[in-house]
Amino acid sequence: MSELLFRTDAYLKTASARVQSVSERGIELDRTVFYPLGGGQAGDTGVLLRAGGERVPIIDTRKGEGADRVLHVPAPGAELPAPGEELMLEIDWPRRYRLMRLHTALHLMSCVITAPVTGGNIVPDKARLDFDIELSQLNAAHIERETNALIAAGTATETVWITDEELEAQPELVKTMSVAPPRGAGRVRLLRIPGIDLQPCGGTHVANVAEIGAIRVLKIRSEGKHNKRVEIALSGSG
Ligand SMILES: [Zn+2]
């Protein structure tokens, strides 16, 4: 098991850690700042720095088998560290920060479009949510204007934890039908944007929605009867 440092501080860019195991699938560490692919959010990239200064490029991060296990996927051909070795971890922060801003923007957009969410994905240059709604009800200019108004309000986000039982009692908290929150660990992590949104989410978010800046709608299209896709990008940051 790995201590998931990004859960309590999404702004951690570096940390030290000890190698627990090394396999073809990836490197496991006793603690990590690397977010593994999940909840639609892309896995982190970055580098592991060995004591001698050698760099092990990490091209992806995935969940391992079992709770709180994280596989740091090394670049093909990279010289691998040995179990027990102490390393410095460093994520590609500009990339992660874009993911955090886009991810938090999707929370806001899910409050502008009041329909069940049937899917979602966040990569560094764009993000999307799918809704179970009629295509004719989706207006790009409206979505952009309302989401940007929520961003401009500059609300601070909060992480809260509730028990599995509390979540069972409030099924309306779960907007995303395709990504059920993980149960069985006894407690569930939620993101609260006071006055705007509250939903289970294990991803990384910005501390204040103003950090998103602004978004623009790239595309709205049908991906099936229950999937009307709205794709966004950060405004003015490429
Ligand atoms: Zn989230």
Coordinates of C-alpha atoms and ligand atoms in Angstrom, one line a residue:
M1 CA 0.0 0.0 0.0
S2 CA 1.1 3.5 -0.8
E3 CA 0.3 6.7 1.2
L4 CA -1.6 8.8 -1.2
L5 CA -0.2 12.3 -0.5
F6 CA -2.3 14.0 -3.3
R7 CA -5.5 13.1 -1.4
T8 CA -4.7 15.5 1.4
D9 CA -2.7 18.0 -0.6
A10 CA -3.2 18.2 -4.3
Y11 CA -0.6 20.9 -4.6
L12 CA 2.4 18.6 -3.6
K13 CA 4.8 18.5 -6.5
T14 CA 7.6 16.5 -4.9
A15 CA 8.1 14.1 -2.1
S16 CA 10.7 11.5 -1.0
A17 CA 9.7 7.8 -1.0
R18 CA 11.1 4.3 -0.7
V19 CA 10.7 1.7 -3.5
Q20 CA 8.5 -1.2 -2.4
S21 CA 8.5 -3.3 -5.5
V22 CA 9.5 -3.2 -9.2
S23 CA 7.8 -5.1 -12.0
E24 CA 7.2 -4.8 -15.7
R25 CA 3.9 -3.1 -14.9
G26 CA 5.3 -0.4 -12.7
I27 CA 7.1 0.7 -9.6
E28 CA 5.4 0.8 -6.3
L29 CA 6.4 3.2 -3.6
D30 CA 5.6 3.6 0.1
R31 CA 4.1 7.1 -0.6
T32 CA 3.4 9.0 -3.7
V33 CA 2.4 12.4 -5.2
F34 CA 1.5 10.7 -8.5
Y35 CA -2.3 10.5 -9.1
P36 CA -3.2 7.2 -10.8
L37 CA -5.7 7.2 -13.7
G38 CA -9.2 7.1 -12.2
G39 CA -12.5 8.9 -12.1
G40 CA -11.9 10.0 -15.7
Q41 CA -8.7 11.9 -14.7
A42 CA -5.5 11.0 -16.6
G43 CA -2.7 9.5 -14.5
D44 CA 0.3 11.7 -13.7
T45 CA 3.6 11.8 -15.5
G46 CA 6.9 13.0 -14.1
V47 CA 10.2 11.6 -12.9
L48 CA 11.8 9.6 -10.1
L49 CA 15.2 10.9 -9.1
R50 CA 17.7 8.3 -7.7
A51 CA 20.3 9.2 -5.1
G52 CA 23.1 9.1 -7.8
G53 CA 21.2 11.7 -9.8
E54 CA 19.8 9.3 -12.4
R55 CA 16.3 10.1 -13.7
V56 CA 13.6 7.5 -14.2
P57 CA 11.0 9.1 -16.4
I58 CA 7.4 8.1 -15.5
I59 CA 5.1 8.1 -18.5
D60 CA 1.9 7.2 -16.7
T61 CA 0.4 6.2 -13.4
R62 CA -2.1 3.5 -12.9
K63 CA -4.0 1.9 -10.0
G64 CA -2.5 -1.4 -8.9
E65 CA -4.5 -4.4 -7.7
G66 CA -6.1 -3.6 -4.3
A67 CA -6.9 -0.4 -2.5
D68 CA -4.3 2.4 -2.4
R69 CA -1.8 0.6 -4.7
V70 CA -0.2 2.8 -7.3
L71 CA 1.9 1.7 -10.3
H72 CA 4.4 4.3 -11.6
V73 CA 4.9 3.3 -15.2
P74 CA 8.5 3.9 -16.3
A75 CA 9.5 4.9 -19.8
P76 CA 10.5 1.9 -21.9
G77 CA 14.2 1.1 -21.5
A78 CA 14.6 3.2 -18.4
E79 CA 17.1 2.0 -15.8
L80 CA 14.9 0.8 -12.9
P81 CA 15.5 1.4 -9.2
A82 CA 15.7 -1.5 -6.7
P83 CA 13.3 -2.3 -3.9
G84 CA 14.4 -0.5 -0.7
E85 CA 15.9 2.4 -2.6
E86 CA 15.1 6.0 -1.5
L87 CA 14.0 8.3 -4.3
M88 CA 12.7 11.8 -4.9
L89 CA 9.4 12.0 -6.7
E90 CA 8.6 14.9 -9.0
I91 CA 5.3 15.2 -11.0
D92 CA 5.0 17.2 -14.2
W93 CA 3.3 20.0 -12.3
P94 CA 2.1 22.2 -15.3
R95 CA 0.4 19.2 -16.7
R96 CA -1.2 18.2 -13.4
Y97 CA -2.3 21.7 -12.7
R98 CA -4.2 21.8 -16.0
L99 CA -5.8 18.5 -15.1
M100 CA -6.9 20.0 -11.7
R101 CA -8.3 23.1 -13.3
L102 CA -10.2 21.2 -16.0
H103 CA -11.4 18.6 -13.4
T104 CA -12.8 21.3 -11.1
A105 CA -14.4 23.0 -14.1
L106 CA -16.3 19.8 -14.9
H107 CA -17.8 19.9 -11.3
L108 CA -19.1 23.4 -12.0
M109 CA -20.4 22.5 -15.5
S110 CA -22.3 19.5 -14.0
C111 CA -24.2 22.1 -12.0
V112 CA -25.0 24.3 -15.1
I113 CA -26.3 21.3 -17.1
T114 CA -28.9 19.7 -14.8
A115 CA -29.0 16.1 -16.2
P116 CA -27.5 12.8 -15.1
V117 CA -23.8 12.5 -16.0
T118 CA -23.2 9.3 -18.0
G119 CA -19.4 9.6 -18.5
G120 CA -16.4 11.9 -18.3
N121 CA -12.8 12.2 -19.2
I122 CA -10.0 14.7 -18.4
V123 CA -6.7 14.9 -20.3
P124 CA -4.3 17.9 -20.1
D125 CA -5.6 19.9 -23.0
K126 CA -9.4 19.1 -22.8
A127 CA -12.1 17.6 -20.7
R128 CA -15.6 16.3 -21.3
L129 CA -18.8 15.2 -19.6
D130 CA -21.6 13.1 -21.2
F131 CA -25.1 13.8 -20.2
D132 CA -28.4 11.9 -20.5
I133 CA -30.2 14.9 -22.1
E134 CA -31.7 16.0 -25.4
L135 CA -29.1 17.5 -27.7
S136 CA -31.4 20.5 -28.4
Q137 CA -31.2 21.4 -24.7
L138 CA -27.4 22.0 -24.8
N139 CA -26.4 25.5 -25.8
A140 CA -22.6 26.1 -26.0
A141 CA -22.8 29.9 -25.3
H142 CA -25.1 29.4 -22.3
I143 CA -22.9 26.6 -20.8
E144 CA -19.8 28.7 -21.3
R145 CA -21.3 31.8 -19.8
E146 CA -22.9 30.1 -16.8
T147 CA -19.8 28.0 -16.0
N148 CA -17.5 31.1 -16.3
A149 CA -19.8 33.0 -14.0
L150 CA -19.4 30.2 -11.3
I151 CA -15.7 30.3 -11.8
A152 CA -15.6 34.1 -11.4
A153 CA -17.5 33.8 -8.1
G154 CA -14.1 32.6 -6.7
T155 CA -15.5 30.0 -4.3
A156 CA -13.0 27.9 -2.2
T157 CA -13.4 24.1 -2.5
E158 CA -13.4 21.7 0.4
T159 CA -12.7 18.0 0.8
V160 CA -15.1 16.2 3.2
W161 CA -15.3 12.6 4.1
I162 CA -18.5 10.7 4.9
T163 CA -19.2 7.1 5.9
D164 CA -20.5 4.5 3.4
E165 CA -23.7 4.5 5.4
E166 CA -24.1 8.3 5.1
L167 CA -23.6 8.0 1.3
E168 CA -26.2 5.1 1.1
A169 CA -28.7 7.4 2.8
Q170 CA -28.1 10.2 0.3
P171 CA -28.0 8.5 -3.2
E172 CA -28.8 11.9 -4.8
L173 CA -25.2 12.9 -4.1
V174 CA -24.0 10.6 -6.9
K175 CA -24.4 12.4 -10.2
T176 CA -22.1 10.3 -12.2
M177 CA -23.8 7.0 -13.1
S178 CA -20.8 5.6 -14.9
V179 CA -18.3 6.2 -12.1
A180 CA -19.7 4.8 -8.9
P181 CA -17.7 6.1 -5.9
P182 CA -15.5 3.4 -4.3
R183 CA -17.4 1.7 -1.4
G184 CA -16.2 -0.7 1.2
A185 CA -13.3 1.4 2.6
G186 CA -15.6 2.6 5.3
R187 CA -15.6 6.2 4.1
V188 CA -16.0 8.1 0.9
R189 CA -14.3 11.4 -0.1
L190 CA -16.4 14.2 -1.4
L191 CA -15.7 17.5 -3.1
R192 CA -17.8 20.4 -1.8
I193 CA -18.0 23.7 -3.7
P194 CA -20.1 25.5 -1.1
G195 CA -23.4 26.6 -2.5
I196 CA -22.7 25.0 -5.8
D197 CA -21.8 21.3 -5.8
L198 CA -21.3 18.3 -3.5
Q199 CA -20.4 14.9 -4.9
P200 CA -18.2 11.9 -4.2
C201 CA -14.8 12.3 -6.0
G202 CA -11.4 11.0 -5.5
G203 CA -9.7 13.3 -8.0
T204 CA -7.4 16.3 -7.6
H205 CA -9.1 19.8 -7.5
V206 CA -8.0 23.4 -7.3
A207 CA -8.3 25.1 -3.9
N208 CA -10.4 28.0 -5.3
V209 CA -12.4 27.8 -8.5
A210 CA -11.0 31.2 -9.6
E211 CA -7.8 29.3 -10.4
I212 CA -9.6 27.7 -13.4
G213 CA -9.5 31.2 -15.1
A214 CA -12.2 30.5 -17.7
I215 CA -13.3 27.8 -20.0
R216 CA -14.6 27.6 -23.5
V217 CA -16.8 24.9 -25.1
L218 CA -15.0 23.1 -27.9
K219 CA -17.7 20.7 -29.0
I220 CA -21.2 19.5 -28.3
R221 CA -22.2 16.2 -30.0
S222 CA -24.3 13.1 -29.7
E223 CA -22.4 9.9 -28.7
G224 CA -25.6 7.9 -28.4
K225 CA -29.1 8.0 -26.9
H226 CA -28.0 8.6 -23.3
N227 CA -24.6 10.3 -24.1
K228 CA -24.6 13.9 -25.2
R229 CA -21.0 15.0 -25.0
V230 CA -19.9 18.5 -24.0
E231 CA -16.1 19.0 -24.4
I232 CA -14.3 22.0 -22.9
A233 CA -10.8 23.5 -22.8
L234 CA -9.2 26.2 -20.6
S235 CA -9.5 29.6 -22.2
G236 CA -6.4 31.3 -23.3
S237 CA -3.9 28.7 -22.0
G238 CA -3.6 26.6 -25.2
Ligands
ZN1 ZN -13.7 15.8 -8.7

